[in-house]
mmCIF file of C-alpha atoms in Angstrom:
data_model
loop_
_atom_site.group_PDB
_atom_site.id
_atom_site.type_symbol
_atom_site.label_atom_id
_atom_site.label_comp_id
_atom_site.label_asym_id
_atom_site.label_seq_id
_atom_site.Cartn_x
_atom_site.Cartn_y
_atom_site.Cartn_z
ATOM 1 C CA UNK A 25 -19.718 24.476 4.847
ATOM 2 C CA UNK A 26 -17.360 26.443 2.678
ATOM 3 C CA UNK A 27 -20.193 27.924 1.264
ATOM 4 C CA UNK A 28 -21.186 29.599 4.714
ATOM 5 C CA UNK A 29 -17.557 31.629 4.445
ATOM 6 C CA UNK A 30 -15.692 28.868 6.388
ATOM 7 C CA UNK A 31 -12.316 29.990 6.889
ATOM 8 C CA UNK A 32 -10.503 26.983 4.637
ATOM 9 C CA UNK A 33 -6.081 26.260 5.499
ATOM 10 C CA UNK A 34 -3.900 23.918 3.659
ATOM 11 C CA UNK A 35 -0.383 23.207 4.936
ATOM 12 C CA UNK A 36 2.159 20.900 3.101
ATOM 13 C CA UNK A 37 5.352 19.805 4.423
ATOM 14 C CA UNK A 38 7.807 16.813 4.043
ATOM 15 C CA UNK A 39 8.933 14.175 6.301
ATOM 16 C CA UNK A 40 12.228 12.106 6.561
ATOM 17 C CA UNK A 41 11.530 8.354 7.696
ATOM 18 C CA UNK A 42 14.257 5.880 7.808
ATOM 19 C CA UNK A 43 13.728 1.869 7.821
ATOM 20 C CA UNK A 44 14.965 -0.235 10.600
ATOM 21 C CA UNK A 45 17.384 -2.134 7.739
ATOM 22 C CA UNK A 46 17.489 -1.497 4.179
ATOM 23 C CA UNK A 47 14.747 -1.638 2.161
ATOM 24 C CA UNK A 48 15.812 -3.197 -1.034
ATOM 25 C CA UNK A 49 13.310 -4.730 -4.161
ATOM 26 C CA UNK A 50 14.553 -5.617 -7.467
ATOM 27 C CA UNK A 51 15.052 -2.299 -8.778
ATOM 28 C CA UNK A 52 16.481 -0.458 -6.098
ATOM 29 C CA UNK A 53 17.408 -0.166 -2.386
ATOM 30 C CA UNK A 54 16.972 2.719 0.499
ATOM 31 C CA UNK A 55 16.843 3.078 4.304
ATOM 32 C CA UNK A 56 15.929 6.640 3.617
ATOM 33 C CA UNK A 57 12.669 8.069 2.352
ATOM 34 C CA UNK A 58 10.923 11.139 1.928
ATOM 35 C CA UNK A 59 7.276 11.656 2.136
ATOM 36 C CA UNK A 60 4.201 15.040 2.143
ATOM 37 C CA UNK A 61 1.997 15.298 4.428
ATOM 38 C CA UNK A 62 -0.940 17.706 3.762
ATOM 39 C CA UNK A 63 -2.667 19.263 6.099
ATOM 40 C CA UNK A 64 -6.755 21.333 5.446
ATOM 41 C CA UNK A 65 -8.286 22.838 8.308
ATOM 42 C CA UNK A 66 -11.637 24.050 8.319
ATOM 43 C CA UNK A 67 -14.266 24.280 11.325
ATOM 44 C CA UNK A 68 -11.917 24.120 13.923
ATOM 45 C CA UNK A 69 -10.976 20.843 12.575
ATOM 46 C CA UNK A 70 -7.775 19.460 11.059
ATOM 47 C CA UNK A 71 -7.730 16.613 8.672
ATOM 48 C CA UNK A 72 -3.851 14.969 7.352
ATOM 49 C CA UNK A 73 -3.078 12.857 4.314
ATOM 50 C CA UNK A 74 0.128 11.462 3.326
ATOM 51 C CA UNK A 75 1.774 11.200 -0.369
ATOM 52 C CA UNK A 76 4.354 8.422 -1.050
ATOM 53 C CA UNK A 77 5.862 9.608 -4.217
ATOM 54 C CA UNK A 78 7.608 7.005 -6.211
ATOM 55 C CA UNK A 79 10.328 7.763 -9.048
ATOM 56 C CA UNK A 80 8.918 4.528 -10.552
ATOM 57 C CA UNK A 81 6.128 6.084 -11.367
ATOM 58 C CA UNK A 82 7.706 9.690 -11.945
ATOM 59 C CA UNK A 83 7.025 11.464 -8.920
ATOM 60 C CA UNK A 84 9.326 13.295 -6.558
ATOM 61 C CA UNK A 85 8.588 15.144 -3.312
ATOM 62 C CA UNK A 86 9.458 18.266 -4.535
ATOM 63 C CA UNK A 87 7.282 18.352 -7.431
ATOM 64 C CA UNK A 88 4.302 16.200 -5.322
ATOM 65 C CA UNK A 89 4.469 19.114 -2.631
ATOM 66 C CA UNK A 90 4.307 21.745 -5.053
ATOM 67 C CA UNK A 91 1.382 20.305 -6.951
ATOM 68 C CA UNK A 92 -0.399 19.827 -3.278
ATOM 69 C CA UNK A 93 0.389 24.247 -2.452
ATOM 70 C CA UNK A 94 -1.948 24.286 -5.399
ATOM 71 C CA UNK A 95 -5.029 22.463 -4.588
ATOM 72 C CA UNK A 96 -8.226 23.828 -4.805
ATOM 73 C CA UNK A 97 -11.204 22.809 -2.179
ATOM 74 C CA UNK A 98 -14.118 24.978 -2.625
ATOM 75 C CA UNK A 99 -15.983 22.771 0.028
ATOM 76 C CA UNK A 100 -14.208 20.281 2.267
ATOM 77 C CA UNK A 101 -17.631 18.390 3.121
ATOM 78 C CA UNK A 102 -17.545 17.557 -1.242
ATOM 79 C CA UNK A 103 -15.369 14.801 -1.399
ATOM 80 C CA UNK A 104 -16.031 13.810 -4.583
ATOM 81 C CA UNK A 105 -16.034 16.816 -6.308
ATOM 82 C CA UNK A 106 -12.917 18.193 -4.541
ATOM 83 C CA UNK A 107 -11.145 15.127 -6.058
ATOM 84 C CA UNK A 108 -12.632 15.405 -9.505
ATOM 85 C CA UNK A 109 -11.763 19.196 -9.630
ATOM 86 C CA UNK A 110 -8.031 18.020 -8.648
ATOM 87 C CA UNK A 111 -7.968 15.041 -10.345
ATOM 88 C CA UNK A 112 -4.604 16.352 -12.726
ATOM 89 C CA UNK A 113 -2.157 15.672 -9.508
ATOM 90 C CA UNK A 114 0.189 12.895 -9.195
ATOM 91 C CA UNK A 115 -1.510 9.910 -7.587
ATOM 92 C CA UNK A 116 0.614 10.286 -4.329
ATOM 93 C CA UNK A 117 -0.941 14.158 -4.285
ATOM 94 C CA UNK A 118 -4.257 12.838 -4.712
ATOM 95 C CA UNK A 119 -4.029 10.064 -2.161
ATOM 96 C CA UNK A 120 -2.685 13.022 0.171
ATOM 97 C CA UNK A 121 -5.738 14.927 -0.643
ATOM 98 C CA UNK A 122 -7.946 11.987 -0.277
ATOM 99 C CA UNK A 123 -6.999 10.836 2.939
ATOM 100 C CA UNK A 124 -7.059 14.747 4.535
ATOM 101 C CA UNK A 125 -9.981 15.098 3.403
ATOM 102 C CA UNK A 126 -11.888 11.807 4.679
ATOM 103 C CA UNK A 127 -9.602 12.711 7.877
ATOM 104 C CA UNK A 128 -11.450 16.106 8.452
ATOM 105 C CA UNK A 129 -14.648 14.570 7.653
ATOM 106 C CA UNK A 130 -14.711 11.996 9.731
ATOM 107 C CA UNK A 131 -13.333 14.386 12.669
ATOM 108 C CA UNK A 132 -15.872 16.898 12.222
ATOM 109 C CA UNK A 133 -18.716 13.991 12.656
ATOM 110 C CA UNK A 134 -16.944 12.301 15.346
ATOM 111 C CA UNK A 135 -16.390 8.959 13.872
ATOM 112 C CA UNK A 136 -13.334 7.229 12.586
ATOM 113 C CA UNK A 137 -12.991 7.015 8.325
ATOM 114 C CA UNK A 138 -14.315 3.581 8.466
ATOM 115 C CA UNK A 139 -17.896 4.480 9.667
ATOM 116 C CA UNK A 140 -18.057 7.411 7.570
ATOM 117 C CA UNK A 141 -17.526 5.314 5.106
ATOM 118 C CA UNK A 142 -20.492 2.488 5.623
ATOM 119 C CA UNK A 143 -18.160 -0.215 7.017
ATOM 120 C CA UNK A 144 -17.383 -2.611 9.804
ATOM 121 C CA UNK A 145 -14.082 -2.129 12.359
ATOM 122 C CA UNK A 146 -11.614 -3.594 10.025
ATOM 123 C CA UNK A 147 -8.373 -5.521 11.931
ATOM 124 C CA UNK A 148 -6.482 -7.017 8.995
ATOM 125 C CA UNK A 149 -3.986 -9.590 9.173
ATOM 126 C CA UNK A 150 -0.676 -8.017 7.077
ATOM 127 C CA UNK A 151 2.058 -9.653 6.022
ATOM 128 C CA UNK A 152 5.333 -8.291 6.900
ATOM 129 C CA UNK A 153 7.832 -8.032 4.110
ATOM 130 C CA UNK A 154 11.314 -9.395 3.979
ATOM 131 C CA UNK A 155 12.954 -7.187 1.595
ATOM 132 C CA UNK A 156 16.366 -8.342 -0.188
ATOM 133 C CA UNK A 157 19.380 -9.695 1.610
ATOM 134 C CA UNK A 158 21.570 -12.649 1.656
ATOM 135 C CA UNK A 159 19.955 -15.694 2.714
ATOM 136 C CA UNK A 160 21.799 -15.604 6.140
ATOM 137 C CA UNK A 161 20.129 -12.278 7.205
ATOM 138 C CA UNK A 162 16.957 -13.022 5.322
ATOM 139 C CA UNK A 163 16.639 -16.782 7.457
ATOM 140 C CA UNK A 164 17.772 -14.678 10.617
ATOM 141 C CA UNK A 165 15.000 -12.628 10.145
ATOM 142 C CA UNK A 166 12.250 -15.005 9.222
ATOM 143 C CA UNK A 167 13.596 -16.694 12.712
ATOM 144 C CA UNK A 168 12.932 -13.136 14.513
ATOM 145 C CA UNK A 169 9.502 -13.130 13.278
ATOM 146 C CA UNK A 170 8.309 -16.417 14.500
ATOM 147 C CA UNK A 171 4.253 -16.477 14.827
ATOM 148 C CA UNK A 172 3.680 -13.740 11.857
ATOM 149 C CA UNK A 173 1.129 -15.280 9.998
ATOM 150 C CA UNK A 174 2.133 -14.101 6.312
ATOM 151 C CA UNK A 175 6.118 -13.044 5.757
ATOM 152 C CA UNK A 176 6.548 -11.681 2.046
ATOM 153 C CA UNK A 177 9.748 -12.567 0.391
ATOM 154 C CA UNK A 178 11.310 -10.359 -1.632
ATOM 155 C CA UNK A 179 13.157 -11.367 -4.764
ATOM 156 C CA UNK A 180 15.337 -9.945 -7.450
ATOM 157 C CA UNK A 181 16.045 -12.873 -9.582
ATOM 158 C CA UNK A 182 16.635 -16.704 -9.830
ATOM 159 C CA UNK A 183 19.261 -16.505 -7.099
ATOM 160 C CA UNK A 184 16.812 -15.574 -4.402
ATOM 161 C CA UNK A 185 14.906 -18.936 -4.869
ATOM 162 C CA UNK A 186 17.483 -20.400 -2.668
ATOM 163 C CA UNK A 187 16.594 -18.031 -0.183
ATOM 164 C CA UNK A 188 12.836 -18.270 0.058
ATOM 165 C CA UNK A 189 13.556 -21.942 0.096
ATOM 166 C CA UNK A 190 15.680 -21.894 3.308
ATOM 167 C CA UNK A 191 12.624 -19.259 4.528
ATOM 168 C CA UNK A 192 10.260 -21.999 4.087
ATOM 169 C CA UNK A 193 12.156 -24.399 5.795
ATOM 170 C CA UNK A 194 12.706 -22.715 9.041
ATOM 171 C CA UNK A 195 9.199 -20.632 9.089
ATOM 172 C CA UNK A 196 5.815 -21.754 9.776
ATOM 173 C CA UNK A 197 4.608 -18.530 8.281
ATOM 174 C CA UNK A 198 2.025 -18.481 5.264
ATOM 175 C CA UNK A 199 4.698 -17.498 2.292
ATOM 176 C CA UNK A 200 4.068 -14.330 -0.713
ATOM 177 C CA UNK A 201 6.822 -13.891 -2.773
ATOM 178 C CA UNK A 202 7.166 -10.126 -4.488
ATOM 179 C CA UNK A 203 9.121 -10.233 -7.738
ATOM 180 C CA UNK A 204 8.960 -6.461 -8.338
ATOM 181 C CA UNK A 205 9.407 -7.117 -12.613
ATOM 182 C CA UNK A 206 12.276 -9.424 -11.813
ATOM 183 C CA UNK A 207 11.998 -11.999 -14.155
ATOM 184 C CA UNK A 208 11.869 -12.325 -18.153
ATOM 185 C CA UNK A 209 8.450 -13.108 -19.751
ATOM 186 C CA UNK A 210 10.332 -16.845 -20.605
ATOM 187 C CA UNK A 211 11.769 -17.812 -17.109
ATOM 188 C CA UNK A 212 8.973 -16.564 -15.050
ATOM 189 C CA UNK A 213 6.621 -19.493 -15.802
ATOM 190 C CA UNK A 214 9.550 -21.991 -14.087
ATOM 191 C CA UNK A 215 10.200 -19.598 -11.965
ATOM 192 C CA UNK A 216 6.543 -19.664 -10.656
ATOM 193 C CA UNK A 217 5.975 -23.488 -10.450
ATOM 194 C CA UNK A 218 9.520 -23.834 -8.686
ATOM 195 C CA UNK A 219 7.539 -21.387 -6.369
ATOM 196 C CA UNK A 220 4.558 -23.323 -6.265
ATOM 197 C CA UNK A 221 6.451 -26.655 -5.381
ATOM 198 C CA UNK A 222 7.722 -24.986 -2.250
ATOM 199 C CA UNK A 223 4.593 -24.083 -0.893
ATOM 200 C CA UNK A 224 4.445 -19.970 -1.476
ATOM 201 C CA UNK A 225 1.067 -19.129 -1.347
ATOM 202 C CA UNK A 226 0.971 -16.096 -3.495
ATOM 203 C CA UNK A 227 3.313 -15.073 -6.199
ATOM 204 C CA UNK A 228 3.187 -10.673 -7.503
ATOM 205 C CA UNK A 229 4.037 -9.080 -10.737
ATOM 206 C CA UNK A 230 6.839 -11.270 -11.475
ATOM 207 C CA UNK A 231 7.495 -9.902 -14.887
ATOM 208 C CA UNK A 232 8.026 -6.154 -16.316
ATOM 209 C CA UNK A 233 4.690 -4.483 -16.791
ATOM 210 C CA UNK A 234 5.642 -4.067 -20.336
ATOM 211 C CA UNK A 235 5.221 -7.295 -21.055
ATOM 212 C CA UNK A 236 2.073 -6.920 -21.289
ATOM 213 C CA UNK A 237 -1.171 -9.193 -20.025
ATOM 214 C CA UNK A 238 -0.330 -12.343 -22.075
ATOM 215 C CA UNK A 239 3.192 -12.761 -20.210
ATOM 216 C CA UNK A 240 1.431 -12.653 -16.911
ATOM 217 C CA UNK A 241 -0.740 -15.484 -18.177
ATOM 218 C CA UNK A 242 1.625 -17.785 -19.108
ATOM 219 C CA UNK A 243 2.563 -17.355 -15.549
ATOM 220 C CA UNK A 244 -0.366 -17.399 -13.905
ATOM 221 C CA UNK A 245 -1.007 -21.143 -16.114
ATOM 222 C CA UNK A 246 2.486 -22.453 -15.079
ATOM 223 C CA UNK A 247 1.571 -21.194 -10.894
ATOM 224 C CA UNK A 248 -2.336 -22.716 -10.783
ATOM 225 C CA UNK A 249 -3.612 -23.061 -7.742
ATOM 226 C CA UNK A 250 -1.383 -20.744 -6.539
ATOM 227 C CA UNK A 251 -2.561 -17.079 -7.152
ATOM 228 C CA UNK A 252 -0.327 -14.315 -9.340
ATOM 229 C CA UNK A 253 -0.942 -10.614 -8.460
ATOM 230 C CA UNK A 254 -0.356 -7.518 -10.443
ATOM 231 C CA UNK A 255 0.689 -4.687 -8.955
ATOM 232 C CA UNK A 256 3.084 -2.564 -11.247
ATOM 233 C CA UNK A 257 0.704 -3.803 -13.823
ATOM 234 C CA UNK A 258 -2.199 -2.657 -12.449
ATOM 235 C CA UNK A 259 -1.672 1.342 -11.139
ATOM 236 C CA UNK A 260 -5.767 2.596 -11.203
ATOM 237 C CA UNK A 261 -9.224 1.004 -12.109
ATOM 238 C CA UNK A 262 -8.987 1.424 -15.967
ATOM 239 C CA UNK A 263 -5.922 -0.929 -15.940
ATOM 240 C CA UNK A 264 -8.191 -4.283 -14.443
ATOM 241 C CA UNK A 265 -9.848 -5.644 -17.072
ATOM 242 C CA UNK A 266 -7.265 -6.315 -19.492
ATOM 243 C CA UNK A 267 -5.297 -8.010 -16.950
ATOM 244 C CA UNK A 268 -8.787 -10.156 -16.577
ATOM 245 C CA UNK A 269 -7.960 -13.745 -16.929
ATOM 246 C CA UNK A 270 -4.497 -13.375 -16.920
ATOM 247 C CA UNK A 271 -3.965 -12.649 -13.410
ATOM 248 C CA UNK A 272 -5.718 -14.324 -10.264
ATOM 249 C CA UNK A 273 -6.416 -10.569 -8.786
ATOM 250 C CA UNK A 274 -4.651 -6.866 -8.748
ATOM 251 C CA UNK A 275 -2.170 -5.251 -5.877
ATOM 252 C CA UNK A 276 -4.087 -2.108 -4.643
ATOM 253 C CA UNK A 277 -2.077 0.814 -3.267
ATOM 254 C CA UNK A 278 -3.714 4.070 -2.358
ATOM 255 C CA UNK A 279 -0.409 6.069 -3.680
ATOM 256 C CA UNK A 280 -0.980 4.286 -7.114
ATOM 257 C CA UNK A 281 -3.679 5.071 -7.880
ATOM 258 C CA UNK A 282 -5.309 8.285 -5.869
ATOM 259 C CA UNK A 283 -6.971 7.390 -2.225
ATOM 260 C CA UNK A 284 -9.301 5.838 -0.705
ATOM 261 C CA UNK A 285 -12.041 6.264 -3.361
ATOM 262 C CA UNK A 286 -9.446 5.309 -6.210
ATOM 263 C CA UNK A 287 -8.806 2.499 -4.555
ATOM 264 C CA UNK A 288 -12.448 1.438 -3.513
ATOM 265 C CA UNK A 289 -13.240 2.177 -7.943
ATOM 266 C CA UNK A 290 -10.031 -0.527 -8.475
ATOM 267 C CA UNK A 291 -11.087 -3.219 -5.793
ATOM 268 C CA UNK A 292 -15.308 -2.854 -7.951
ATOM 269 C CA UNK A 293 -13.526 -3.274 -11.070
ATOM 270 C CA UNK A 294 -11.696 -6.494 -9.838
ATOM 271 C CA UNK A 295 -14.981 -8.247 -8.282
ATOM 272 C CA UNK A 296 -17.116 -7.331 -11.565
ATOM 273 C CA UNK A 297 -14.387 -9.314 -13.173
ATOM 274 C CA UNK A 298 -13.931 -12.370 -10.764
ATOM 275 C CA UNK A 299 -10.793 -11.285 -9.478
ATOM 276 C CA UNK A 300 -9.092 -10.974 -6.150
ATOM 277 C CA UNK A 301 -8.335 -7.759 -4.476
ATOM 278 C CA UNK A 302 -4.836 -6.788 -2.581
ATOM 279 C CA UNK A 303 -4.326 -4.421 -0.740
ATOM 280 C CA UNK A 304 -0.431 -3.237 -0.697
ATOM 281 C CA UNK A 305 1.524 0.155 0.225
ATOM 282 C CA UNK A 306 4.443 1.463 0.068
ATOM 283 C CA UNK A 307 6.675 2.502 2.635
ATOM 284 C CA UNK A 308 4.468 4.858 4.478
ATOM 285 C CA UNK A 309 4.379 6.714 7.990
ATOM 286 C CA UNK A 310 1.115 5.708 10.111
ATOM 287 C CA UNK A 311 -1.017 8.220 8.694
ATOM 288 C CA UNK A 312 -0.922 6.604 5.010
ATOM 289 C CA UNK A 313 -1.306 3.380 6.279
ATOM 290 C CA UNK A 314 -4.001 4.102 8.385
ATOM 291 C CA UNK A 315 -6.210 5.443 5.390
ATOM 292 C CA UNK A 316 -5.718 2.073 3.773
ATOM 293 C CA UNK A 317 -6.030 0.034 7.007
ATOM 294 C CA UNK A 318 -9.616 1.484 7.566
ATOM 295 C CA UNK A 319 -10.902 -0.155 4.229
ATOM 296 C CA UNK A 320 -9.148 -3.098 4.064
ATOM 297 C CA UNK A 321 -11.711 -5.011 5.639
ATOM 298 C CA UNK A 322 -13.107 -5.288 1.963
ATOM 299 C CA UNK A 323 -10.220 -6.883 0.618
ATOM 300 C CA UNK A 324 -8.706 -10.804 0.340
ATOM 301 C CA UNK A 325 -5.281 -9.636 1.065
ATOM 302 C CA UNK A 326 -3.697 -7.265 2.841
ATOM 303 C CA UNK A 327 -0.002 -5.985 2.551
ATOM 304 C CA UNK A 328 0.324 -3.274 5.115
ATOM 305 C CA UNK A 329 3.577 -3.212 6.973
ATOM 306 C CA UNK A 330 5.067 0.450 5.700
ATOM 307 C CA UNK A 331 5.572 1.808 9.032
ATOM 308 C CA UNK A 332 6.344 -1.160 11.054
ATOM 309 C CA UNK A 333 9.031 -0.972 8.708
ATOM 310 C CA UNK A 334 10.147 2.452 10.058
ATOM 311 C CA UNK A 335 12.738 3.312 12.838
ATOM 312 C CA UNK A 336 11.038 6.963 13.278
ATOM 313 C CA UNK A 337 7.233 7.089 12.320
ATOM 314 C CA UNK A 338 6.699 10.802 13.138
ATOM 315 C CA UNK A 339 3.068 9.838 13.605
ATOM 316 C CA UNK A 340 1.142 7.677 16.062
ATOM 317 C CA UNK A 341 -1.343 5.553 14.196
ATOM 318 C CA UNK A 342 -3.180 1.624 14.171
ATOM 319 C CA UNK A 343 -0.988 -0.965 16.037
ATOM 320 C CA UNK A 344 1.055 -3.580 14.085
ATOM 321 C CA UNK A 345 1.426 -6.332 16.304
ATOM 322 C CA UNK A 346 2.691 -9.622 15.450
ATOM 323 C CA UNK A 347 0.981 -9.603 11.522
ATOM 324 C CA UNK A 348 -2.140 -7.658 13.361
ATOM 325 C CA UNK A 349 -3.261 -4.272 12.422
ATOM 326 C CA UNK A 350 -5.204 -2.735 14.562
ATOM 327 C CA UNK A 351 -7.521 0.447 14.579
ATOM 328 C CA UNK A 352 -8.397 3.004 17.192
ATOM 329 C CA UNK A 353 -12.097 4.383 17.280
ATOM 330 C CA UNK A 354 -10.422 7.629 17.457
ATOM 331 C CA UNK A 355 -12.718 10.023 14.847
ATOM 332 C CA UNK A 356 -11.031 9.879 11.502
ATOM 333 C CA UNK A 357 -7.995 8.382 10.474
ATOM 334 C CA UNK A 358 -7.006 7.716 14.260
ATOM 335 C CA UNK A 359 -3.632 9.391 13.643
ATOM 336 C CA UNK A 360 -1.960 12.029 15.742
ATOM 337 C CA UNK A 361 1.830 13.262 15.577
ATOM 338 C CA UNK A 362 4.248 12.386 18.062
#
C-alpha cells in the first residue's frame, strides 16, 4: 500500500504509430498519429495506460502528457479515489490513468483486468473499419477482407452511398456505416432509409452533435429497424439520457469519456434507459485497445480495430484475427512492448 511508504513512479512518454493506408473520416484524414503512454510503478510492479488525444475534442499530446507529469496517486490499490482526485484531466489523460492503474492492479494479484474486474473471458467479434476512399480501393478492400463478419463503412457525404452500395454487393460481411457528423439534420433521414434499403445493419452519428437530440430522431424514425448510434453525441454518462428515445443506443470509447470505469458508468446509464451499448475506439496501439477489449464482453457491439489498423504497434497485445479479438490470461491488461 502507499500508505506502508511504497516507493510510487510515474513515467509519461509519446508514441508515433502510423496506419497501414490513410485513415480518413469526414472531418479529416492521417496515416500518422501520436499517442501517451503512462507508466506507475509501485511494488515491483508496472502498470501502462494509453491516451488517444483527439483535437475534436480539444486535446493534444503535448498538453495530455503534461497534464499526466502531474497526476497525483496517493495509493495505487484506490482506484476510485485516484480517479476522483484526478478527475480535472482531459479524458484521454484519464483513460491513461485508468487503464495503468487497473494494469498494476491486476499484475500485482496475478490476474488479467477482466477478473479483477468480476467478469467472464471476453472474445468480441469487431468490426474492421473501411475508412474513406474511392469506391475502387474501398471495393478492393472489402474483397481483401472476405470472411470479416462486420466491415464499417466510412462516409463523408451523399457521394459515398455509391460506395457502400458496391461494398454490399461484393461482401457477405454484416454492414455499419459511420457518418462522423456528415450529413445535415434535413438529408440525413433519406440518407438513412437509402441505408436501410441496402441492408446496413447499423447506421452512427450521422448528423453534427449540435444538432441536438431531436435531429437524431428524425433519423432514427426514417432508419427503424435499423439501429442509429451516437457517438460524437454522446462523450460521458451525463450525455445518455437526453439522447433517450432518440437514438437506438450510444458509441462508447474509453478516450471519450475517461477509462474503464467511465465507460462501465456510460454503458449503466444506457441499459437504465433501454438503450444499446457500443463499444468504439479510436486509433489506438494494443495497450488502449486491450483495456477496452477486456470489458467488452458487456456490450452489444463492439468496434475495436485501432491497432489492426496500425503498420507499427509498439506494443504486443489481444490478437485481431479475421473480426476476432482475442485475450491472453496474461495478469492485467496482457500487454507487453515489443
Amino acid at each position: 500500500m502507499a500508505g506502508e511508504e511504497e516507493l510510487l513512479l510515474t513515467e509519461v512518454r509519446t508514441v508515433t504509430v502510423r496506419t497501414r493506408r490513410t485513415f480518413a473520416i469526414a472531418r479529416s484524414s492521417s496515416d500518422v498519429f501520436e499517442r501517451v503512454v503512462l507508466e506507475v510503478r509501485a511494488g515491483g510492479f508496472a502498470g501502462r495506460g494509453e491516451a488517444a488525444p483527439s483535437r475534436y475534442y480539444g486535446q493534444d499530446v503535448a498538453s495530455v502528457a503534461a497534464a499526466l507529469r502531474e497526476v497525483e496517486i496517493p495509493d495505487p490499490w484506490d482506484v476510485e479515489g485516484t480517479l476522483a482526485r484526478n478527475g480535472h484531466l482531459p479524458s484521454s489523460a484519464l483513460a491513461a490513468l485508468d487503464g495503468a492503474l487497473h494494469d498494476l492492479a491486476a499484475r500485482r494479484l496475478g490476474v488479467p483486468v477482466y477478473r479483477l474486474l468480476g467478469l467472464g473471458r471476453p472474445e468480441p467479434e469487431s468490426a474492421y473499419t473501411l475508412s474513406i476512399a474511392d469506391l475502387e480501393t474501398t471495393v478492393a478492400e472489402a474483397g481483401r477482407l472476405r470472411g470479416f463478419p462486420i466491415l464499417k463503412v466510412k462516409v463523408g457525404g451523399t457521394g459515398d452511398l455509391a460506395t457502400v452500395r458496391a461494398v454490399a454487393e461484393v461482401s457477405e460481411a454484416r454492414l455499419w456505416v459511420d457518418a462522423n457528423e456528415a450529413f445535415t439534420p434535413d438529408e440525413a433521414p433519406e440518407v438513412a432509409a437509402e441505408l436501410r434499403k441496402m441492408g446496413v445493419e447499423m447506421i452512427e452519428q450521422p448528423v453534427p452533435a449540435s444538432a441536438g437530440p431531436e435531429a437524431l430522431r428524425r433519423v432514427k424514425e426514417a432508419a427503424e429497424p435499423v439501429p442509429v448510434i451516437a457517438d460524437e453525441s454522446a462523450r460521458v454518462a451525463s450525455d445518455v439520457p437526453a439522447l433517450a428515445g432518440c437514438v437506438s443506443g450510444v458509441n462508447v470509447k474509453l478516450a471519450k469519456c475517461g477509462g474503464i470505469r467511465g465507460a462501465l458508468r456510460m454503458l449503466h446509464v444506457a441499459r437504465a434507459h433501454g438503450m444499446l451499448a457500443m463499444l468504439g475506439c479510436m486509433v489506438e496501439t494494443s495497450l488502449g485497445i486491450a483495456a477496452a477489449a477486456h470489458v467488452s464482453g458487456l456490450f452489444d457491439l463492439v468496434d475495436l480495430d485501432g491497432a489492426a489498423l496500425l503498420a507499427d504497434d509498439p506494443f504486443r497485445g489481444p490478437v485481431f484475427h479475421r473480426g476476432r479479438l482475442s485475450l491472453t490470461e496474461e495478469p492485467g491488461l496482457g500487454v507487453e512492448v515489443r
